[in-house]
Coordinates of C-alpha atoms in Angstrom, one line a residue:
M1 CA 21.6 57.0 46.1
S2 CA 18.1 57.0 44.6
V3 CA 15.6 54.2 44.9
S4 CA 15.5 53.9 41.1
A5 CA 19.2 53.2 41.0
L6 CA 18.8 50.3 43.5
S7 CA 15.8 48.7 41.7
P8 CA 17.9 46.8 39.0
S9 CA 20.1 45.3 41.7
R10 CA 17.1 44.1 43.7
A11 CA 15.5 42.7 40.5
L12 CA 18.8 40.9 39.6
G13 CA 19.0 39.6 43.2
G14 CA 15.7 37.9 42.7
V15 CA 16.8 36.0 39.7
P16 CA 18.4 33.0 41.5
G17 CA 15.2 32.5 43.5
F18 CA 13.2 32.5 40.3
L19 CA 15.5 30.0 38.7
Q20 CA 15.2 27.8 41.7
V21 CA 11.4 27.8 41.4
V22 CA 11.6 27.0 37.6
S23 CA 14.2 24.3 38.3
L24 CA 11.9 22.7 40.9
L25 CA 8.9 22.8 38.7
S26 CA 10.9 21.3 35.8
L27 CA 12.0 18.5 38.0
V28 CA 8.5 17.8 39.2
L29 CA 7.2 17.8 35.6
L30 CA 10.1 15.5 34.6
L31 CA 9.3 13.1 37.5
L32 CA 5.6 13.1 36.6
K33 CA 6.4 12.4 32.9
A34 CA 8.7 9.6 34.0
A35 CA 6.0 8.2 36.2
Q36 CA 3.5 8.4 33.3
L37 CA 5.9 6.6 30.9
Y38 CA 6.5 3.9 33.6
L39 CA 2.8 3.3 34.1
R40 CA 2.3 3.2 30.3
R41 CA 4.9 0.5 30.0
Q42 CA 3.5 -1.5 32.8
W43 CA 0.1 -1.3 31.3
L44 CA 1.5 -2.5 27.9
L45 CA 3.4 -5.3 29.6
K46 CA 0.2 -6.5 31.3
A47 CA -2.0 -6.1 28.2
L48 CA 0.4 -7.9 25.8
H49 CA 1.7 -10.6 28.2
H50 CA -0.3 -13.3 26.4
F51 CA 1.6 -12.9 23.2
P52 CA 5.2 -14.1 22.7
S53 CA 8.0 -11.7 22.0
P54 CA 11.7 -11.9 21.4
P55 CA 13.9 -10.3 24.1
S56 CA 13.7 -6.5 23.9
H57 CA 15.5 -3.5 25.5
W58 CA 13.4 -1.6 27.9
F59 CA 14.0 1.7 26.1
Y60 CA 14.6 1.1 22.4
G61 CA 12.7 -2.2 22.1
H62 CA 13.6 -4.3 19.0
K63 CA 15.1 -1.4 17.1
R64 CA 18.7 -2.7 17.3
E65 CA 17.7 -6.1 15.8
F66 CA 16.2 -4.3 12.7
Q67 CA 19.4 -2.3 12.3
Q68 CA 21.5 -5.4 12.2
E69 CA 19.3 -7.3 9.7
S70 CA 16.9 -6.4 6.9
E71 CA 13.3 -6.3 7.9
L72 CA 11.6 -9.1 5.9
P73 CA 14.1 -11.9 6.7
L74 CA 13.8 -11.1 10.4
L75 CA 10.0 -11.1 10.1
L76 CA 10.1 -14.5 8.5
K77 CA 12.2 -15.8 11.4
R78 CA 9.6 -14.6 13.8
V79 CA 6.7 -16.1 11.8
E80 CA 8.4 -19.5 11.9
K81 CA 9.1 -19.3 15.7
Y82 CA 5.8 -17.7 16.7
P83 CA 3.3 -19.0 14.1
R84 CA 0.3 -16.9 15.1
A85 CA 1.4 -13.5 16.3
C86 CA 4.1 -11.8 18.3
V87 CA 4.8 -8.5 20.0
H88 CA 7.1 -5.9 18.4
W89 CA 8.4 -3.1 20.6
L90 CA 9.2 0.1 18.9
W91 CA 10.5 1.7 22.0
G92 CA 9.7 1.7 25.8
T93 CA 6.1 2.9 25.6
R94 CA 5.1 1.9 22.1
A95 CA 4.4 -1.7 21.0
F96 CA 2.1 -3.6 18.7
V97 CA 1.0 -7.1 18.1
L98 CA 2.0 -8.3 14.6
V99 CA -0.7 -10.8 13.3
Y100 CA -0.1 -13.3 10.5
D101 CA -2.4 -16.2 11.3
P102 CA -5.6 -16.8 9.1
D103 CA -7.9 -17.3 12.1
Y104 CA -6.6 -14.1 13.7
M105 CA -7.0 -12.3 10.3
K106 CA -10.6 -13.5 9.9
M107 CA -11.6 -12.3 13.4
V108 CA -10.0 -8.8 13.0
L109 CA -11.2 -8.2 9.4
G110 CA -14.7 -9.5 10.2
R111 CA -15.1 -6.6 12.6
S112 CA -15.8 -2.9 11.8
D113 CA -12.7 -1.5 13.6
P114 CA -11.3 1.6 11.9
K115 CA -7.8 1.9 10.4
A116 CA -5.0 2.4 13.0
H117 CA -4.8 6.2 13.4
I118 CA -1.2 6.2 14.5
A119 CA -0.1 4.7 11.2
Y120 CA -2.6 6.0 8.7
R121 CA -2.6 9.6 9.9
Y122 CA 0.7 10.0 8.0
L123 CA -1.2 9.3 4.7
K124 CA -3.8 12.0 5.3
P125 CA -1.7 15.0 4.1
W126 CA -1.1 13.1 0.9
I127 CA -4.4 11.3 -0.1
G128 CA -6.8 13.1 2.2
T129 CA -9.8 11.4 3.8
G130 CA -11.1 9.2 1.0
L131 CA -12.4 5.6 1.0
L132 CA -9.1 4.2 2.5
L133 CA -9.3 6.4 5.6
L134 CA -13.0 7.1 6.0
E135 CA -14.9 5.4 8.9
G136 CA -18.5 4.6 9.8
Q137 CA -21.5 5.8 7.9
T138 CA -19.5 8.2 5.7
W139 CA -17.3 5.3 4.5
F140 CA -20.4 3.2 3.8
Q141 CA -22.0 5.9 1.7
H142 CA -18.9 6.5 -0.3
R143 CA -18.4 2.8 -0.8
Q144 CA -21.9 2.4 -2.1
M145 CA -21.5 5.4 -4.4
L146 CA -18.3 4.1 -6.0
T147 CA -19.1 0.4 -6.2
P148 CA -21.0 0.8 -9.6
A149 CA -17.7 1.9 -11.2
F150 CA -16.5 -1.7 -10.9
P151 CA -19.2 -4.1 -12.2
Y152 CA -17.8 -7.1 -14.0
D153 CA -19.6 -6.3 -17.3
I154 CA -18.0 -2.8 -17.5
L155 CA -14.5 -4.1 -16.8
K156 CA -14.3 -6.2 -20.0
P157 CA -14.5 -3.3 -22.4
C158 CA -11.6 -1.8 -20.5
V159 CA -9.4 -4.7 -21.7
G160 CA -8.7 -3.0 -25.0
L161 CA -7.5 0.1 -23.2
M162 CA -5.4 -1.9 -20.9
A163 CA -3.8 -3.7 -23.9
D164 CA -3.1 -0.3 -25.6
S165 CA -1.3 0.9 -22.5
V166 CA 0.8 -2.3 -22.3
Q167 CA 1.6 -2.1 -26.0
V168 CA 3.0 1.4 -25.5
M169 CA 5.3 0.0 -22.8
L170 CA 6.3 -2.9 -24.9
D171 CA 7.2 -0.6 -27.9
K172 CA 9.5 1.3 -25.5
W173 CA 11.1 -2.0 -24.4
E174 CA 11.7 -3.0 -27.9
E175 CA 13.7 0.1 -28.5
L176 CA 15.6 -0.1 -25.2
V177 CA 16.6 -3.8 -25.5
I178 CA 18.4 -3.0 -28.7
Q179 CA 20.8 -0.8 -26.6
D180 CA 20.9 -3.0 -23.5
S181 CA 19.0 -6.2 -22.7
H182 CA 19.1 -5.5 -19.0
L183 CA 16.2 -3.4 -17.9
E184 CA 14.7 -2.1 -14.6
I185 CA 11.0 -2.7 -15.1
F186 CA 9.2 -1.3 -12.1
G187 CA 9.3 2.3 -13.3
H188 CA 8.0 1.3 -16.7
V189 CA 5.2 -0.8 -15.2
S190 CA 4.2 2.0 -12.9
S191 CA 3.8 4.4 -15.8
M192 CA 1.8 1.8 -17.7
T193 CA -0.6 1.2 -14.8
L194 CA -1.1 4.9 -14.3
D195 CA -1.8 5.2 -18.0
T196 CA -4.5 2.5 -17.7
I197 CA -6.1 4.1 -14.7
M198 CA -6.2 7.5 -16.4
M199 CA -7.9 6.0 -19.5
C200 CA -10.3 3.6 -17.8
A201 CA -11.3 5.5 -14.7
F202 CA -10.8 9.1 -15.6
S203 CA -11.5 9.2 -19.4
H204 CA -8.1 10.7 -20.1
Q205 CA -7.1 11.2 -23.7
G206 CA -3.6 10.4 -24.8
S207 CA -0.9 8.3 -23.1
V208 CA 0.6 9.2 -19.8
Q209 CA 3.7 7.1 -20.6
T210 CA 4.7 9.6 -23.3
D211 CA 3.9 12.6 -21.2
R212 CA 6.9 13.7 -19.1
N213 CA 4.7 15.8 -16.8
F214 CA 3.3 12.7 -15.2
Q215 CA 6.7 11.2 -14.5
S216 CA 7.1 13.7 -11.6
Y217 CA 3.8 12.5 -10.2
I218 CA 5.0 8.9 -10.3
Q219 CA 8.3 9.8 -8.6
A220 CA 6.5 11.8 -5.9
I221 CA 4.3 8.7 -5.1
R222 CA 7.4 6.5 -4.8
D223 CA 9.2 9.1 -2.5
L224 CA 6.1 9.5 -0.3
G225 CA 5.9 5.7 0.2
H226 CA 9.4 5.6 1.5
L227 CA 9.1 8.8 3.5
I228 CA 5.9 7.7 5.3
F229 CA 7.4 4.3 6.2
S230 CA 10.6 6.0 7.4
Q231 CA 8.6 8.4 9.5
L232 CA 6.8 5.5 11.2
K233 CA 10.0 3.9 12.3
N234 CA 11.7 7.1 13.6
A235 CA 10.6 8.1 17.2
F236 CA 11.6 11.7 16.8
H237 CA 9.6 12.1 13.5
Q238 CA 6.4 11.1 15.3
N239 CA 6.1 14.7 16.3
D240 CA 4.7 16.7 13.3
L241 CA 6.4 19.9 14.2
I242 CA 9.9 18.3 14.5
Y243 CA 9.3 16.3 11.3
R244 CA 8.3 19.4 9.3
L245 CA 11.6 21.0 10.2
T246 CA 13.7 18.1 8.8
P247 CA 14.7 17.7 5.1
E248 CA 12.5 14.7 4.9
G249 CA 9.5 16.6 6.3
R250 CA 10.0 19.5 3.8
W251 CA 10.3 17.1 0.9
D252 CA 7.2 15.2 2.2
H253 CA 5.2 18.5 2.0
Q254 CA 6.5 19.3 -1.5
A255 CA 5.7 15.9 -2.8
C256 CA 2.2 16.1 -1.4
Q257 CA 1.7 19.4 -3.1
L258 CA 2.9 18.0 -6.4
T259 CA 0.5 15.1 -6.3
H260 CA -2.4 17.5 -5.4
Q261 CA -1.5 19.6 -8.4
H262 CA -1.7 16.6 -10.8
I263 CA -5.0 15.4 -9.3
D264 CA -6.5 18.9 -9.5
A265 CA -5.4 19.0 -13.2
V266 CA -7.1 15.7 -13.9
I267 CA -10.4 16.8 -12.3
K268 CA -10.3 20.2 -14.1
E269 CA -9.7 18.4 -17.4
R270 CA -12.7 16.2 -17.0
K271 CA -14.9 19.0 -15.8
A272 CA -14.0 21.0 -18.9
C273 CA -14.8 18.0 -21.1
L274 CA -18.2 17.6 -19.6
K275 CA -19.0 21.2 -20.3
K276 CA -18.7 20.7 -24.0
E277 CA -21.9 20.7 -25.9
G278 CA -23.7 17.4 -25.9
E279 CA -21.0 15.7 -23.8
L280 CA -22.9 15.7 -20.5
E281 CA -26.0 14.1 -22.2
K282 CA -23.7 11.6 -23.9
V283 CA -22.1 10.5 -20.7
R284 CA -25.5 10.3 -18.8
S285 CA -26.8 7.9 -21.4
R286 CA -24.1 5.4 -20.7
R287 CA -25.1 2.2 -18.9
H288 CA -22.2 2.6 -16.5
L289 CA -20.2 5.7 -15.5
D290 CA -16.5 5.6 -14.9
F291 CA -14.9 6.4 -11.5
L292 CA -14.5 10.1 -11.9
D293 CA -17.8 10.7 -13.6
I294 CA -19.6 9.0 -10.7
L295 CA -18.0 11.5 -8.3
L296 CA -18.6 14.5 -10.5
F297 CA -22.3 13.6 -11.1
A298 CA -22.8 13.0 -7.4
R299 CA -21.4 16.5 -6.9
M300 CA -23.7 18.0 -9.5
E301 CA -26.8 16.3 -8.3
N302 CA -26.2 17.1 -4.6
G303 CA -23.6 19.7 -4.2
S304 CA -23.5 19.4 -0.4
S305 CA -22.7 15.6 -0.5
L306 CA -19.2 15.9 -2.0
S307 CA -17.0 18.9 -1.3
D308 CA -13.9 19.7 -3.5
K309 CA -11.8 18.3 -0.7
D310 CA -13.8 15.0 -0.7
L311 CA -13.6 14.8 -4.5
R312 CA -9.8 15.2 -4.6
A313 CA -9.4 12.8 -1.7
E314 CA -11.3 10.0 -3.5
V315 CA -9.4 10.6 -6.7
D316 CA -6.0 10.8 -4.9
T317 CA -6.8 7.5 -3.0
F318 CA -7.8 5.6 -6.1
M319 CA -4.8 6.9 -8.1
F320 CA -2.4 5.8 -5.4
K321 CA -4.0 2.5 -4.3
D322 CA -4.9 1.1 -7.7
H323 CA -2.0 2.1 -10.0
D324 CA 0.8 1.6 -7.5
T325 CA -0.4 -1.7 -6.0
T326 CA -1.2 -3.1 -9.5
A327 CA 2.3 -2.0 -10.7
S328 CA 3.7 -4.0 -7.7
G329 CA 1.7 -7.0 -8.6
I330 CA 2.7 -7.0 -12.3
S331 CA 6.4 -6.4 -11.4
S332 CA 6.3 -9.3 -8.9
M333 CA 4.8 -11.5 -11.6
K334 CA 7.6 -10.6 -14.0
R335 CA 10.2 -11.2 -11.4
S336 CA 8.6 -14.6 -10.7
C337 CA 8.6 -15.5 -14.4
A338 CA 12.3 -14.7 -14.7
S339 CA 13.1 -16.7 -11.6
W340 CA 11.2 -19.8 -12.6
G341 CA 13.3 -20.3 -15.7
M342 CA 12.3 -20.9 -19.2
R343 CA 10.3 -24.1 -18.5
E344 CA 7.6 -22.3 -16.5
S345 CA 7.5 -19.3 -18.8
L346 CA 6.9 -21.6 -21.7
V347 CA 4.1 -23.3 -19.8
V348 CA 2.4 -20.0 -19.1
Q349 CA 2.8 -18.9 -22.8
S350 CA 1.2 -22.1 -23.9
C351 CA -1.9 -21.2 -21.9
L352 CA -2.2 -17.7 -23.4
P353 CA -4.6 -16.7 -26.2
S354 CA -3.1 -17.3 -29.7
G355 CA -4.0 -17.0 -33.3
G356 CA -5.1 -13.3 -33.0
L357 CA -8.1 -14.0 -30.8
P358 CA -9.1 -11.0 -28.6
F359 CA -8.0 -11.1 -25.0
R360 CA -11.3 -9.8 -23.7
D361 CA -12.9 -13.2 -24.6
H362 CA -10.2 -15.1 -22.9
L363 CA -9.8 -13.6 -19.4
D364 CA -11.7 -16.4 -17.9
Q365 CA -9.9 -19.0 -20.0
M366 CA -6.4 -18.6 -18.7
P367 CA -6.5 -20.8 -15.6
Y368 CA -2.8 -21.6 -15.3
T369 CA -1.8 -18.0 -16.0
T370 CA -4.2 -16.9 -13.3
M371 CA -2.8 -19.5 -10.9
C372 CA 0.7 -18.2 -11.5
I373 CA -0.4 -14.6 -10.9
K374 CA -2.0 -15.5 -7.6
E375 CA 1.1 -17.4 -6.6
A376 CA 3.3 -14.4 -7.4
M377 CA 1.0 -12.3 -5.2
R378 CA 1.3 -14.8 -2.4
L379 CA 5.1 -14.6 -2.5
Y380 CA 5.1 -10.8 -3.0
P381 CA 1.7 -9.3 -1.7
P382 CA 1.3 -5.8 -3.2
V383 CA 0.3 -4.4 0.2
P384 CA 2.5 -6.2 2.8
V385 CA 0.8 -4.9 5.9
I386 CA -2.3 -3.0 7.1
G387 CA -3.4 -1.8 10.6
R388 CA -6.6 -1.8 12.6
E389 CA -7.4 0.0 15.9
L390 CA -9.5 -2.1 18.3
R391 CA -12.6 -0.4 19.5
K392 CA -13.7 -3.4 21.5
P393 CA -11.8 -6.2 23.3
I394 CA -11.0 -9.2 21.1
T395 CA -10.4 -12.8 22.1
F396 CA -8.8 -15.0 19.5
P397 CA -9.6 -18.8 19.0
D398 CA -6.5 -19.8 21.1
G399 CA -7.7 -17.8 24.1
R400 CA -5.3 -14.9 23.8
S401 CA -7.0 -11.5 24.0
L402 CA -6.4 -7.8 23.6
P403 CA -8.2 -5.0 25.3
A404 CA -10.0 -2.2 23.5
G405 CA -7.8 0.7 22.6
S406 CA -10.4 3.4 22.5
S407 CA -11.2 3.2 26.2
L408 CA -7.8 4.7 26.9
S409 CA -7.2 8.4 26.4
S410 CA -3.5 8.2 25.5
L411 CA -2.7 7.2 21.9
P412 CA 0.4 5.1 22.7
H413 CA -1.8 2.9 24.8
R414 CA -4.0 2.0 21.9
N415 CA -3.7 -1.5 20.5
H416 CA -3.6 -1.4 16.7
P417 CA -2.5 -4.9 15.6
P418 CA -0.8 -4.7 12.1
L419 CA -2.0 -7.5 9.9
S420 CA 1.0 -8.8 8.0
F421 CA -0.1 -10.2 4.7
Y422 CA 3.6 -10.9 3.9
G423 CA 3.9 -12.9 7.1
L424 CA 0.6 -14.7 6.5
H425 CA 1.6 -15.7 2.9
H426 CA 5.0 -17.0 4.1
N427 CA 3.7 -18.7 7.2
P428 CA 4.9 -22.4 7.1
K429 CA 2.0 -23.5 9.3
V430 CA -0.3 -22.2 6.5
W431 CA 1.8 -22.7 3.4
P432 CA 4.3 -25.6 3.7
N433 CA 7.6 -24.7 2.0
P434 CA 6.4 -21.1 1.6
E435 CA 9.4 -19.8 -0.3
V436 CA 8.9 -22.3 -3.2
F437 CA 6.9 -21.0 -6.2
D438 CA 4.0 -23.5 -6.5
P439 CA 1.0 -22.4 -8.6
S440 CA -0.7 -25.7 -7.8
W441 CA -1.9 -24.1 -4.5
F442 CA -4.5 -22.3 -6.7
T443 CA -5.8 -25.2 -8.8
S444 CA -9.6 -25.4 -9.1
G445 CA -11.1 -27.2 -6.1
S446 CA -8.1 -26.8 -3.9
T447 CA -9.0 -26.2 -0.2
R448 CA -7.4 -23.7 2.0
H449 CA -8.4 -21.4 4.8
S450 CA -10.7 -18.5 3.6
H451 CA -8.2 -16.0 5.1
A452 CA -4.9 -17.7 4.1
F453 CA -4.5 -15.7 0.9
L454 CA -5.3 -11.9 1.1
P455 CA -3.6 -9.9 -1.6
F456 CA -6.5 -7.5 -1.7
S457 CA -7.3 -7.6 2.1
G458 CA -10.6 -9.0 3.3
G459 CA -13.9 -8.3 5.0
S460 CA -16.1 -5.4 4.2
R461 CA -13.1 -3.1 3.6
N462 CA -11.4 -5.2 0.9
C463 CA -10.0 -3.6 -2.2
I464 CA -12.9 -2.2 -4.3
G465 CA -10.8 -2.4 -7.5
K466 CA -9.6 -6.0 -7.1
Q467 CA -11.3 -7.3 -10.2
F468 CA -10.0 -4.4 -12.3
A469 CA -6.5 -5.2 -11.0
M470 CA -6.8 -8.9 -11.8
N471 CA -7.9 -8.1 -15.3
E472 CA -5.0 -5.7 -15.8
L473 CA -2.6 -8.3 -14.4
K474 CA -3.8 -11.0 -16.8
V475 CA -3.6 -8.7 -19.9
A476 CA -0.1 -7.3 -18.9
V477 CA 1.3 -10.8 -18.1
A478 CA -0.1 -12.3 -21.3
L479 CA 1.2 -9.5 -23.6
I480 CA 4.7 -9.4 -22.0
L481 CA 5.2 -13.1 -22.2
L482 CA 4.0 -13.2 -25.8
H483 CA 6.6 -10.6 -26.7
F484 CA 9.6 -11.2 -24.4
E485 CA 11.5 -14.0 -22.8
L486 CA 12.5 -12.9 -19.2
S487 CA 15.5 -14.0 -17.1
P488 CA 16.9 -12.5 -13.9
D489 CA 19.8 -10.1 -13.9
P490 CA 22.4 -11.9 -11.8
F491 CA 24.2 -8.7 -10.9
K492 CA 21.1 -6.9 -9.5
V493 CA 19.1 -9.2 -7.3
P494 CA 15.8 -7.7 -6.1
V495 CA 15.6 -7.2 -2.3
P496 CA 11.9 -6.9 -1.2
T497 CA 11.2 -4.1 1.1
P498 CA 7.9 -3.3 2.9
V499 CA 7.1 0.3 2.3
M500 CA 3.5 1.4 1.7
V501 CA 3.5 -0.9 -1.3
Q502 CA 5.8 -3.9 -1.7
R503 CA 8.9 -2.9 -3.7
S504 CA 12.5 -3.7 -4.1
K505 CA 15.3 -1.6 -2.6
N506 CA 17.3 -1.7 -5.8
G507 CA 14.4 -2.0 -8.3
I508 CA 13.5 -5.1 -10.3
H509 CA 16.1 -5.7 -13.0
L510 CA 15.5 -8.3 -15.6
Q511 CA 17.2 -9.5 -18.8
L512 CA 14.8 -9.3 -21.8
R513 CA 15.0 -11.1 -25.2
K514 CA 12.5 -10.1 -27.9
L515 CA 10.5 -13.1 -29.2
S516 CA 9.1 -13.5 -32.7
D517 CA 5.8 -11.9 -33.7
P518 CA 3.1 -13.4 -31.5
G519 CA 0.6 -14.0 -34.3
G520 CA -1.0 -10.6 -34.7
N521 CA -2.5 -10.2 -31.3
K522 CA -1.5 -6.5 -31.2
D523 CA -4.2 -5.6 -33.8
K524 CA -6.9 -7.7 -32.2
L525 CA -7.0 -6.4 -28.7

C-alpha cells in the first residue's frame, strides 16, 4: 500500500487530538471570561454599595420586575422609597445609579461630564454627532455658533408663523370633529411642530402638514425613538452585529436612511434658494439669521469648519430635539387641560388674549397660562431621562460617592448615572402630592430648589431652543383653547411611556367640541 493512501487515515487519526486541544482552549477562555465577569460584578457591588437598591437577581438584575409592571409606576415606587437615588441592575455585570434628587442633579449638571456613551451611541447612526452628542471644545464652538439663532428679539416675529401652523392644524380638526369628536392628537401636534420648525428655522415655504412626504419622516422619528429605547433594554441587542441581523435592526437602519434623505432634501432646497439672484445679499442683510442659514454661512465663510456630515448632524439634531419634544409638551398640556375639567380650562381661557389683539404682544402677559404649561411639563417632562458619564469621582452632599468611569478600560464598568427628570418632578420630597395638578407651584415669587424643575435640562448643556419651545407652547395652547373645549376620552386613557421623548403607549385621545368664533384672532396673528 502506498504512502499516499495511508496519509488521509493518519490525518483523520489526528482529528480527535486537535479537537481535544480546541476544547481545552475553549474551556480556558470560558473560565477566563467567567472570572472577568465575576470581577466586574464584584467591582460594581463595591462601587455602588453606598446606594440603596431593591433586591435583584445575580444574573438578570431587575428585569423580571419590569416585565411584571409598567416602567413609570415602578419608578415612582422607588422614588418614594429611596428619595435621592437608587441602583438599577440591568443584568449581572451592568448597573447604573438612577438620580432624581435636586442636589444630586445640580452637582452632576454643573460639571462638564460628557453624555453617557453606552446610551447615546445608539442615537449616532440617526442624528450623527451634532450639538447633542458633541463634547469638549468642538461642542463649545458649535454652541457659540448656533446661539445667535435664538435671541429673544428674533423669536417674537416667529409667533405669526407659529400661529399659522397651529391654524392649519385647527382647520383640520374642525373637519375631523364633524365626523367624530374623539381624536388622537399627538400625530397632529407632531406635524404642526415640524411645520413650525421648517418655517422658522429652515425658511421652508409651504405647509409640512399638507405635504404627505413629510408624514413618513415623522413616522420614522417615532419608530426610531421606540427602537432605540427597546435596544437599550435588550442585552442581546447591545451587540451591533447581532442587532443589525434582527428585524428591528434592519428597520432601524431603513428609518435612519429615510430621515437622512429628508434632511438632505431640506438642506438642498435652502442651498438652491440662496443661489437665486439677490437672495444671498438679502439674507446677509438681516439682523439675525435663522438656524440653517447660520450653518450654511459658516460653511461658505470657512469651508473646513463644517463638513457635509457636520451640517446634516446639526440639522438632524435640531429637527428631532425641538419638534418632537415640543410636540410632547403641547400634547401633555392638552391632556392636562382635558383632565382638569371645564373649570380649569375656562380659567386658562380667561387669561388668554382677546378682542383680536396680536399674540406676539401678549406672550409675556399670560401668567396663568404659563403656570399651567410649566405644571404640565412637571407632570409629563418632554425628555424623561438623560445620562452622563463620570470622568472624575463625585461625592454628593449626603456623603455618597461614585468613582470615575473613564479610569476603567471596560465599558460596562463605567458609571453613567441617568438623571430621571420624571422621577425628580414626581419626587414627594421635592413636590408634595406630586400627582396633583397644581399651577400655583409656579406663581411669581414662589421659592423652590434651582434644580427641582428641569423640563429643558440644566447646566451649560441645557436646551438651546427652550425659549423658542416655550413661545410655541403658549401660542398653541392659546389658540387651541380659544377654538375647542377638551375633555378626556374615557375609553382610551393615555399611558405615559419613557422612550427618547415622553409619549403615551396608546396615543393621546381627547374629545373635542368646537367653540364659537374667538373674536377674530385668526386674522390678527
